[in-house]
Amino acid sequence: MSEGRAGLARAGGQGEPASPVPAAVGPAAPDPLARAFRAFLLVGCLVVLSISHRVDPDLWGHVRYGQDVLAAHALPSTATHTYTAAGHPWINHENLAEITFGWIETHLGAAGLNAFTSLLGLLVLGLMVRNATRQRVSFLVLSVAVLLATCAVGPGWTVRPQVFTYTFFALLVVMLGRCFRAGESPPDTRVLWLAPPLFALWVNTHGGFLAGLAVLALYLGCRALVALWRKGLSGWGEVRAYVVVLAACGLATLANPYGPRLVAWLIADLLPPRPEIGEWHPLAWPDPLLVVTAALAGLTVAAFIASRRPRDLGQVVVLAVTAWQSFLHARHPPFLGILAGFWLPLHLEGLRNRLGRAKPARAGTPPSARAVRVVLGATWAIALALFVTLAFQSRALWVNRSRSPVDALQYLADRQLAGKLVVHFDWAQYALAALAPETTVAFDGRLRTCYPQAVADLYFDFLLGNRPAIRWRSPTSPPLDDTAILRLGDPDMVLLSRRFKHSVKVMRRKSGWVLLYQDRLAQLWGRSERYGDPAGPDYVPPAMRSLTDRRPRGWVAWPAFPTRPAATGATPSASRQYPAAATTGTESWRLGPSAARSHWASGWETIVIAQMAATPPRQSASSRRSPRRSRAGSTSSERS
């Protein structure tokens, strides 16, 4: 964003006046390579963003809820796909995002979801590059600032409603930059009137609109203080304009299906702690995002201190608060990255110019026209190659079978098991989307948007037990009972992750349940009275159970839904082995060691399985991290 007026005081409101910045930035001298270099930078950063296009645990739910709305032509007023909160009000602050995802997935598939997310990323990155270009910063400064910003934004840039928040946040920063252009007085407050329509759209896509509203209030508050400091009583007209715009933005957030109830609920929902959600934990070593955030914050501090360009008090305060929140909560570094992408280049260029004055200028021979053409062609060729790479890797979303219960759900489909399911938190929305409408779940990543706190506490009693360090219980909830969720609503089955030891121990000591399926990742338990009684119609004999310690491996194309025997006409045999044939729905599928094959199943769904060596997969730094990344709730299973 452009800096404040040349006469604006420094961040503290005191000190020597800063060197003025030219009021208007004229066209730079033509550079035949500049456009190609910027295109190369844009595509390269977009590839970095696309690395985060993984399947978020909540994506199945987002798509399913959006498709439900499109099919019913109405928003549900109460919780769906659940048996523990049937009839409980559902305040969904992501309706528009989910409808968008549902429509795209229906008509364009996973490639469409990837393309849409990439286009939003291209918009944000393009605005950053355009802003820096207008400020005449060097390509070196532009590259450093935008690459660091991309690395900070990247971990959050998945196919989830948060991408709308990041995009709208970037548009808000652009609006502030257009309003408070460097060297122009007075500010063009007409641009600020684009903010209320933006917030009316934002409030219906993701709860991050509250962060945008807070940043806008903080920035305009600083601008109001500067106006009163510099102009005295004559600055009240400018202050009134800011207050009116801010009030209009607040009113615009009421333009949602729930009116003021949504805003009130969201604010109340932010008050309790969230130790179950990894994204709300502080950044901690060895998370690479900690290194990126620290580098970005340190470079920003150095640039703002050492640059002789005028400092904008609003920028300084907003950056300081955002940096503090970024270290405090792992979900906030993308906001710092976006702010730095717009506000850092000008001061970083000032720092570079100041350091460069000590070096004597070197006269050199300009490159020949032929050399320029060669470099230009090579740059465009590399940019094109990166774009092709991006398009190739975005053709599908891939589900990791060692992380998601693909094989367990296929077992459920093969045996035609359905009913009320207590399912691991990270897998709940995958299960409800894949097995609906026959199967409903006890609890899922929608959390308090549609579940009472008492239900959430009973569920986490079962999943985590009494561990205050990684969970929070409401003082008004019933006493801790790690078996209560197994009685609430009389569930038929339990699908749990073996990585969460407490829930495994509960099932082993709890009578009345029989183990139907097991691999290294998951366990499926069924009620003995239904699935363990030989006289019952749903009896699963021991020969039809699959109990192994084999580790599921490979990747399955989104949505990784199980194939239904009713659809394929195949009848599963008692000797079927999981996971070797779990994703095809036929008995003919087998893989030899170190083989990789593709197969068409369930119509358009392409399934690719890579059977690897028997050694455990190497864990990433994020998966080795302790309680913050143990993901009792996944980082994206947070609805606000």
XYZ file of C-alpha atoms in Angstrom:
640
model
C 0.000 0.000 0.000
C 1.202 3.516 -0.693
C 2.625 5.432 2.191
C 1.001 8.348 3.962
C 1.488 11.993 3.048
C 5.005 13.402 3.118
C 4.230 15.668 6.023
C 2.782 12.946 8.216
C 4.555 12.525 11.538
C 6.565 9.432 12.277
C 4.992 6.450 14.026
C 5.319 8.002 17.443
C 3.981 11.358 16.257
C 7.299 13.054 17.059
C 10.814 13.282 15.727
C 12.409 14.833 12.694
C 10.281 15.136 9.604
C 10.772 12.372 7.099
C 11.966 12.907 3.578
C 9.015 13.549 1.294
C 7.869 11.053 -1.280
C 6.933 12.398 -4.707
C 3.226 13.061 -4.909
C 2.803 11.290 -8.186
C 4.677 8.328 -9.508
C 5.330 8.710 -13.178
C 5.948 5.914 -15.638
C 9.274 4.193 -15.205
C 11.764 3.878 -18.013
C 10.838 0.975 -20.296
C 12.514 -2.250 -19.268
C 12.105 -5.089 -21.748
C 12.765 -7.674 -19.036
C 10.650 -6.227 -16.224
C 7.348 -7.689 -17.353
C 8.824 -11.140 -17.959
C 10.539 -11.125 -14.556
C 7.288 -10.142 -12.828
C 5.398 -12.890 -14.654
C 8.065 -15.384 -13.590
C 7.760 -14.201 -9.982
C 3.970 -14.422 -10.047
C 3.866 -17.955 -11.433
C 6.616 -19.101 -9.077
C 4.766 -17.744 -6.043
C 1.551 -19.306 -7.300
C 3.302 -22.679 -7.424
C 4.347 -22.153 -3.794
C 0.728 -21.410 -2.870
C -0.509 -24.458 -4.749
C 1.661 -26.728 -2.605
C -0.926 -26.151 0.138
C -3.780 -27.451 -2.033
C -4.156 -30.504 0.170
C -7.457 -32.059 1.173
C -8.458 -30.353 4.389
C -10.433 -32.609 6.785
C -13.393 -30.216 6.563
C -13.489 -29.988 2.767
C -15.890 -32.909 2.417
C -18.307 -31.144 4.744
C -17.993 -27.762 3.025
C -18.792 -29.327 -0.343
C -21.595 -31.504 1.031
C -23.345 -28.663 2.861
C -23.144 -26.458 -0.218
C -24.572 -29.193 -2.414
C -27.367 -29.754 0.117
C -28.330 -26.087 -0.116
C -28.241 -26.147 -3.917
C -30.424 -29.257 -3.955
C -32.958 -27.934 -1.433
C -32.880 -24.296 -2.629
C -32.942 -23.301 1.034
C -30.576 -22.916 3.958
C -31.006 -25.451 6.791
C -32.049 -23.833 10.050
C -30.979 -26.767 12.233
C -28.054 -29.192 12.307
C -27.890 -31.795 9.543
C -26.135 -35.173 9.199
C -26.011 -35.650 12.970
C -28.073 -37.557 15.520
C -26.860 -35.848 18.709
C -27.894 -32.311 17.744
C -30.971 -32.897 15.614
C -33.148 -29.807 15.863
C -30.363 -27.668 17.335
C -30.020 -24.263 15.601
C -27.233 -24.078 13.047
C -25.611 -20.678 12.549
C -23.424 -21.208 9.510
C -21.183 -18.229 8.754
C -19.717 -19.967 5.687
C -22.881 -20.445 3.629
C -21.762 -18.570 0.528
C -18.310 -20.182 0.508
C -19.824 -23.657 0.823
C -22.377 -23.004 -1.902
C -19.528 -21.867 -4.141
C -17.469 -24.965 -3.366
C -20.501 -27.217 -3.825
C -21.320 -25.762 -7.245
C -17.716 -25.899 -8.455
C -17.228 -29.496 -7.309
C -20.484 -30.585 -8.935
C -19.705 -29.031 -12.310
C -15.899 -28.906 -12.454
C -14.706 -31.443 -9.913
C -11.510 -31.265 -7.906
C -9.665 -29.534 -10.743
C -12.213 -26.728 -10.559
C -11.683 -26.333 -6.814
C -7.936 -26.125 -7.340
C -8.316 -23.690 -10.223
C -10.645 -21.432 -8.241
C -8.272 -21.325 -5.277
C -5.343 -20.622 -7.591
C -7.199 -17.776 -9.291
C -7.854 -16.151 -5.929
C -4.179 -16.557 -5.107
C -3.205 -15.026 -8.447
C -5.452 -12.052 -7.702
C -3.829 -11.424 -4.312
C -0.279 -11.870 -5.603
C -1.010 -9.745 -8.673
C -2.273 -6.896 -6.499
C 0.902 -7.084 -4.401
C 3.140 -6.960 -7.485
C 1.144 -4.143 -9.052
C 1.290 -2.085 -5.867
C 5.073 -2.519 -5.579
C 5.537 -1.718 -9.262
C 3.659 1.551 -8.853
C 6.030 2.386 -6.000
C 9.045 1.855 -8.307
C 10.757 -0.709 -6.120
C 13.514 -2.849 -7.597
C 12.859 -6.392 -8.712
C 15.128 -7.678 -5.926
C 13.058 -5.942 -3.256
C 9.831 -7.026 -4.924
C 10.987 -10.656 -5.023
C 12.095 -10.763 -1.385
C 8.902 -9.145 -0.078
C 6.453 -11.144 -2.186
C 8.226 -14.473 -1.693
C 8.294 -14.048 2.084
C 4.652 -12.988 2.044
C 3.776 -16.041 -0.057
C 5.546 -18.386 2.357
C 3.574 -16.874 5.249
C 0.248 -17.093 3.406
C 0.858 -20.517 1.840
C 0.098 -22.817 4.808
C -3.390 -21.317 5.086
C -4.110 -21.240 1.361
C -6.007 -24.514 1.108
C -9.397 -25.231 -0.434
C -11.393 -23.930 2.499
C -13.485 -20.827 3.284
C -10.448 -19.065 4.744
C -9.257 -18.256 1.209
C -12.206 -15.862 0.917
C -11.094 -14.095 4.095
C -7.534 -13.730 2.821
C -8.736 -12.440 -0.548
C -11.159 -9.928 0.951
C -8.508 -8.856 3.446
C -6.131 -8.115 0.557
C -8.858 -6.110 -1.203
C -9.416 -4.132 1.996
C -5.695 -3.292 2.149
C -5.842 -2.170 -1.493
C -8.773 0.120 -0.672
C -6.830 1.704 2.169
C -3.893 2.186 -0.156
C -6.036 3.917 -2.760
C -7.610 6.154 -0.132
C -4.351 7.211 1.521
C -1.986 7.571 -1.393
C 1.500 8.885 -0.688
C 1.805 12.621 -1.120
C -1.900 13.215 -1.700
C -3.931 15.430 0.595
C -6.702 15.145 1.618
C -7.350 11.365 1.504
C -9.867 10.123 -1.034
C -12.484 8.833 1.397
C -14.811 7.932 -1.474
C -12.778 4.751 -1.961
C -13.651 3.678 1.577
C -17.283 3.349 0.568
C -16.335 0.205 -1.305
C -15.721 -1.418 2.096
C -19.378 -1.859 3.227
C -20.324 -3.982 0.165
C -17.137 -5.966 0.713
C -18.118 -6.731 4.310
C -21.653 -7.666 3.252
C -20.107 -10.326 1.029
C -17.421 -11.269 3.535
C -19.826 -11.945 6.428
C -21.529 -14.679 4.378
C -18.332 -16.520 3.423
C -16.239 -16.774 6.590
C -16.049 -15.530 10.160
C -12.728 -13.830 9.432
C -14.693 -10.677 8.601
C -14.294 -9.808 12.296
C -10.522 -9.628 11.797
C -11.023 -7.367 8.805
C -13.366 -5.119 10.752
C -10.888 -4.914 13.629
C -8.009 -4.005 11.295
C -10.121 -1.363 9.566
C -11.150 0.152 12.905
C -7.560 0.151 14.160
C -6.176 1.729 10.987
C -8.865 4.399 10.692
C -8.519 5.126 14.411
C -4.812 5.834 13.919
C -5.593 7.990 10.898
C -8.132 9.920 12.956
C -5.558 10.569 15.692
C -3.046 11.832 13.106
C -5.680 14.096 11.560
C -6.540 15.623 14.929
C -2.848 15.962 15.844
C -1.980 17.753 12.617
C -5.152 19.742 11.951
C -6.691 20.280 15.360
C -10.417 20.975 15.331
C -10.456 21.220 11.548
C -9.646 17.516 11.426
C -13.022 16.526 12.876
C -14.571 16.439 9.413
C -12.096 13.744 8.372
C -12.698 11.856 11.613
C -16.469 11.925 11.068
C -15.990 10.422 7.603
C -14.019 7.537 9.095
C -16.632 6.944 11.801
C -19.481 6.894 9.276
C -17.650 4.435 7.002
C -16.817 2.194 9.937
C -20.430 2.258 11.136
C -21.609 1.395 7.617
C -19.244 -1.575 7.541
C -20.591 -2.742 10.898
C -24.163 -2.498 9.626
C -23.187 -4.352 6.457
C -22.226 -7.375 8.564
C -25.900 -7.701 9.512
C -26.708 -8.565 5.887
C -26.716 -12.305 6.540
C -29.457 -14.931 6.997
C -29.204 -14.691 10.801
C -28.934 -10.930 11.235
C -27.299 -9.737 14.471
C -27.456 -13.264 15.926
C -24.506 -14.310 13.758
C -22.264 -11.476 14.932
C -23.274 -11.931 18.572
C -22.759 -15.700 18.411
C -19.390 -15.360 16.688
C -18.061 -12.905 19.264
C -19.277 -15.144 22.107
C -17.753 -18.194 20.409
C -14.328 -16.540 20.288
C -14.202 -16.054 24.069
C -13.612 -19.653 25.307
C -10.101 -21.066 24.795
C -9.588 -23.624 22.018
C -6.749 -25.953 22.992
C -8.310 -28.762 20.933
C -7.645 -26.827 17.697
C -4.049 -26.749 16.523
C -4.438 -23.481 14.629
C -5.175 -21.631 17.861
C -1.922 -22.713 19.495
C 1.162 -20.458 19.481
C 3.786 -20.986 16.822
C 6.425 -23.357 18.155
C 9.655 -24.884 16.978
C 10.220 -26.773 14.691
C 7.243 -25.426 12.742
C 8.672 -23.874 9.527
C 5.956 -21.241 9.747
C 7.627 -19.924 12.895
C 10.841 -19.319 10.940
C 8.979 -17.608 8.100
C 6.946 -15.430 10.459
C 10.004 -14.433 12.475
C 11.937 -13.579 9.300
C 9.046 -11.548 7.926
C 8.505 -9.682 11.189
C 12.209 -9.004 11.643
C 12.669 -7.721 8.104
C 9.608 -5.494 8.455
C 10.896 -3.989 11.703
C 14.331 -3.370 10.194
C 12.888 -1.812 7.050
C 10.489 0.495 8.889
C 13.220 1.631 11.302
C 16.051 2.125 8.817
C 14.056 3.458 5.871
C 13.884 7.208 5.499
C 10.512 6.996 3.825
C 7.585 8.466 5.812
C 5.991 6.038 8.239
C 2.264 5.586 8.421
C 1.141 5.319 12.058
C -1.773 3.119 11.026
C 0.510 0.709 9.206
C 2.931 0.509 12.131
C 0.189 -0.226 14.679
C -1.671 -2.724 12.493
C 1.535 -4.570 11.618
C 2.562 -4.713 15.283
C -0.796 -6.111 16.408
C -0.930 -8.605 13.524
C 2.615 -9.820 14.217
C 1.736 -10.331 17.887
C -1.350 -12.344 16.922
C 0.645 -14.326 14.364
C 3.036 -15.613 17.009
C 0.172 -16.166 19.443
C -2.052 -18.157 17.048
C -0.815 -20.314 14.173
C -3.769 -19.365 11.983
C -2.838 -15.665 11.749
C 0.518 -15.491 9.861
C -1.321 -15.262 6.512
C -2.693 -11.871 7.621
C 0.827 -10.693 8.412
C 2.004 -11.998 5.051
C -0.680 -10.082 3.172
C 0.024 -6.842 5.044
C 3.772 -7.181 4.478
C 3.234 -7.956 0.807
C 1.620 -4.526 0.372
C 3.345 -2.384 2.987
C 6.884 -3.762 3.185
C 8.309 -3.161 -0.354
C 8.395 0.663 -0.135
C 10.364 0.682 3.130
C 12.529 -2.236 2.090
C 13.478 -0.250 -1.003
C 14.291 2.691 1.264
C 16.543 0.451 3.346
C 18.239 -0.862 0.227
C 18.845 2.644 -1.092
C 20.266 3.750 2.237
C 22.672 0.816 2.391
C 23.625 1.247 -1.246
C 24.763 4.864 -0.879
C 28.031 3.759 0.696
C 28.969 1.796 -2.406
C 30.395 3.655 -5.408
C 28.363 3.389 -8.557
C 29.853 1.049 -11.112
C 29.701 1.930 -14.741
C 29.007 -0.990 -17.004
C 28.298 -1.749 -20.605
C 24.589 -2.222 -21.238
C 23.654 -5.683 -22.502
C 23.271 -6.171 -26.216
C 19.878 -6.496 -27.828
C 20.588 -10.150 -28.566
C 21.422 -10.872 -24.930
C 18.228 -9.163 -23.843
C 16.218 -11.296 -26.272
C 17.848 -14.483 -25.012
C 17.193 -13.642 -21.358
C 13.656 -12.555 -22.200
C 12.915 -15.797 -24.036
C 14.421 -17.931 -21.293
C 12.423 -16.111 -18.619
C 9.125 -16.529 -20.448
C 9.949 -20.192 -21.130
C 10.631 -20.876 -17.446
C 7.453 -19.042 -16.461
C 5.494 -21.144 -18.957
C 7.075 -24.351 -17.642
C 6.125 -23.395 -14.082
C 2.573 -22.660 -15.210
C 2.306 -26.055 -16.926
C 3.643 -27.686 -13.752
C 1.035 -25.832 -11.718
C -1.761 -26.921 -14.046
C -0.569 -30.539 -13.961
C -0.375 -30.801 -10.184
C -3.754 -29.055 -9.819
C -5.629 -31.540 -11.995
C -6.838 -33.403 -8.896
C -6.943 -33.388 -5.126
C -5.328 -36.382 -3.477
C -6.407 -38.098 -0.279
C -3.667 -39.756 1.747
C -4.772 -43.247 2.739
C -2.357 -43.229 5.667
C -4.208 -40.196 7.098
C -7.841 -40.725 6.075
C -9.886 -43.897 6.706
C -10.424 -44.739 3.035
C -10.198 -48.471 3.654
C -12.418 -48.419 6.748
C -15.166 -46.586 4.864
C -14.865 -49.074 2.029
C -15.378 -51.868 4.547
C -18.530 -50.120 5.788
C -19.806 -49.828 2.230
C -18.942 -53.431 1.348
C -20.787 -54.801 4.382
C -23.589 -52.267 3.932
C -23.185 -51.109 7.514
C -25.009 -47.892 8.334
C -26.541 -46.059 11.254
C -25.404 -43.754 14.007
C -21.642 -43.364 13.991
C -19.254 -41.958 16.593
C -16.302 -41.057 14.398
C -12.883 -39.531 14.944
C -12.998 -35.726 14.825
C -10.788 -35.275 11.758
C -12.732 -37.895 9.809
C -16.300 -36.954 10.701
C -17.052 -34.760 7.709
C -15.444 -37.253 5.334
C -17.676 -39.969 6.812
C -20.902 -37.951 6.754
C -20.308 -36.892 3.149
C -19.375 -40.383 1.962
C -22.032 -42.347 3.850
C -25.004 -39.947 3.873
C -27.924 -40.177 4.192
C -27.910 -43.660 5.733
C -25.260 -42.740 8.299
C -25.218 -39.783 10.684
C -22.425 -38.742 13.039
C -22.198 -37.846 16.713
C -19.919 -34.838 16.332
C -17.880 -33.131 13.607
C -15.785 -30.082 12.777
C -18.721 -27.676 12.790
C -18.242 -27.559 16.547
C -20.383 -24.929 18.288
C -21.966 -23.667 15.077
C -24.508 -26.496 15.355
C -23.584 -28.538 18.459
C -24.325 -27.664 22.097
C -21.234 -27.273 24.247
C -22.396 -30.206 26.372
C -22.232 -32.532 23.345
C -18.789 -31.210 22.445
C -17.558 -31.865 25.970
C -18.936 -35.415 26.016
C -17.235 -36.113 22.708
C -13.841 -34.781 23.812
C -14.210 -36.683 27.093
C -14.184 -39.813 24.950
C -11.471 -38.656 22.538
C -9.008 -37.012 24.934
C -10.082 -37.742 28.487
C -9.266 -35.359 31.313
C -6.321 -33.452 29.820
C -6.790 -29.718 30.480
C -3.586 -28.855 28.619
C -5.085 -29.849 25.265
C -8.813 -29.377 25.801
C -11.341 -27.100 27.465
C -14.537 -28.092 29.267
C -17.389 -25.767 30.038
C -18.058 -25.492 33.772
C -21.772 -25.904 33.019
C -21.354 -29.252 31.232
C -22.096 -32.584 32.937
C -19.273 -34.200 34.941
C -16.523 -35.845 32.927
C -17.541 -39.278 31.676
C -15.493 -40.738 28.835
C -18.182 -43.309 27.994
C -21.187 -40.951 27.925
C -20.931 -40.331 24.160
C -21.363 -44.103 23.684
C -24.782 -43.848 25.348
C -25.949 -40.522 23.924
C -28.412 -41.329 21.147
C -27.489 -45.053 21.240
C -24.874 -45.087 18.462
C -24.495 -48.222 16.354
C -20.785 -47.982 15.508
C -17.564 -46.252 16.529
C -14.819 -45.386 14.028
C -11.723 -44.194 15.848
C -8.114 -43.342 15.108
C -5.587 -45.635 16.755
C -3.269 -42.643 17.164
C -5.587 -41.303 19.866
C -4.874 -43.752 22.649
C -7.519 -42.654 25.124
C -10.463 -43.493 22.868
C -8.860 -46.854 22.034
C -8.540 -47.658 25.740
C -12.170 -46.686 26.367
C -13.402 -49.066 23.666
C -11.233 -51.942 24.925
C -12.554 -51.699 28.463
C -16.162 -50.970 27.501
C -18.340 -54.073 27.242
C -21.091 -54.398 24.666
C -18.921 -53.660 21.622
C -17.284 -55.942 19.067
C -14.314 -55.082 16.827
C -15.327 -55.379 13.161
C -12.428 -53.785 11.310
C -8.880 -52.799 12.135
C -5.781 -51.629 10.313
C -2.763 -49.638 11.510
C -4.750 -46.407 11.183
C -8.333 -47.095 12.282
C -10.630 -49.325 14.285
C -14.334 -49.899 13.635
C -16.435 -51.141 16.522
C -20.070 -52.233 16.401
C -22.646 -52.841 19.100
C -22.555 -56.480 20.143
C -26.329 -56.717 20.341
C -26.594 -55.760 16.677
C -23.400 -56.988 14.996
C -22.227 -59.710 17.406
C -25.468 -61.637 17.892
C -25.654 -64.634 15.509
C -29.425 -64.519 15.704
C -29.621 -60.883 14.597
C -30.195 -59.761 11.004
C -27.079 -57.543 11.033
C -24.709 -60.129 12.457
C -21.139 -59.900 11.105
C -19.496 -63.328 11.513
C -15.787 -63.466 12.372
C -14.960 -64.550 8.829
C -16.398 -61.273 7.519
C -14.356 -59.122 9.872
C -11.042 -57.638 8.815
C -8.556 -57.371 11.673
C -4.978 -56.582 10.659
C -2.123 -54.253 11.516
C -1.362 -53.348 7.921
C -0.633 -49.713 7.257
C -2.776 -48.160 4.510
C -0.534 -46.560 1.895
C -0.865 -44.557 -1.260
C -3.163 -41.825 -2.480
C -6.740 -41.790 -3.687
C -8.262 -39.150 -5.904
C -10.852 -36.868 -4.364
C -13.476 -37.472 -3.115
C -12.209 -40.967 -2.229
C -15.745 -42.195 -1.581
C -16.217 -45.945 -1.207
C -17.707 -47.839 -4.112
C -21.061 -49.350 -3.288
C -21.673 -53.038 -4.050
C -25.232 -52.166 -5.071
C -23.857 -49.890 -7.772
C -21.221 -52.291 -9.118
C -23.193 -55.501 -8.730
C -20.275 -57.127 -6.889
C -20.775 -59.095 -3.710
C -17.859 -58.829 -1.295
C -16.388 -62.147 -0.285
C -15.428 -63.182 3.204
C -11.781 -63.442 2.174
C -11.463 -59.905 0.910
C -8.216 -58.316 2.066
C -7.955 -54.706 3.148
C -6.422 -52.387 2.178
C -5.182 -54.122 -1.002
C -8.561 -54.019 -2.753
C -10.367 -51.525 -0.610
C -10.687 -48.712 -3.119
C -11.944 -50.510 -6.200
C -15.083 -52.395 -5.221
C -13.940 -55.495 -7.136
C -11.971 -58.582 -6.222
C -9.733 -58.397 -9.293
C -7.599 -55.507 -8.038
C -4.221 -56.485 -6.649
C -0.893 -54.716 -6.553
C 2.534 -56.256 -6.429
C 5.412 -54.708 -4.467
C 6.600 -51.291 -5.594
C 3.812 -51.068 -8.156
C 1.740 -48.052 -9.007
C -1.403 -48.283 -11.119
C -4.517 -46.320 -11.919
C -8.054 -47.562 -12.238
C -11.460 -46.088 -12.998
C -14.049 -46.609 -10.288
C -17.329 -44.952 -9.342
C -17.828 -43.335 -12.728
C -15.440 -40.421 -13.146
C -13.405 -41.033 -10.007
C -9.817 -41.966 -10.741
C -8.096 -43.949 -8.039
C -4.343 -44.206 -7.850
C -2.690 -46.500 -5.341
C 1.031 -46.679 -4.684
C 1.994 -49.661 -2.564
C 5.238 -48.753 -0.864
C 7.803 -50.575 1.215
C 6.859 -51.896 4.636
C 8.829 -49.225 6.492
C 6.767 -46.549 8.249
C 6.478 -43.300 6.263
C 8.752 -40.503 7.313
C 6.828 -37.975 9.346
C 6.925 -34.324 8.545
C 7.934 -31.771 11.130
C 4.302 -30.818 11.602
C 3.237 -34.407 12.309
C 6.033 -34.871 14.853
C 4.994 -31.831 16.783
C 3.361 -32.420 20.116
C 0.043 -31.341 21.379
C -0.423 -28.379 18.998
C -0.110 -30.548 15.901
C -1.478 -33.743 17.356
C -4.739 -32.420 15.994
C -7.425 -33.489 18.351
C -9.246 -31.229 16.017
C -7.649 -30.549 12.695
C -6.381 -27.095 11.900
C -9.248 -26.590 9.494
C -11.923 -28.070 11.687
C -12.530 -24.680 13.185
C -15.582 -22.959 11.837
C -14.701 -19.460 13.013
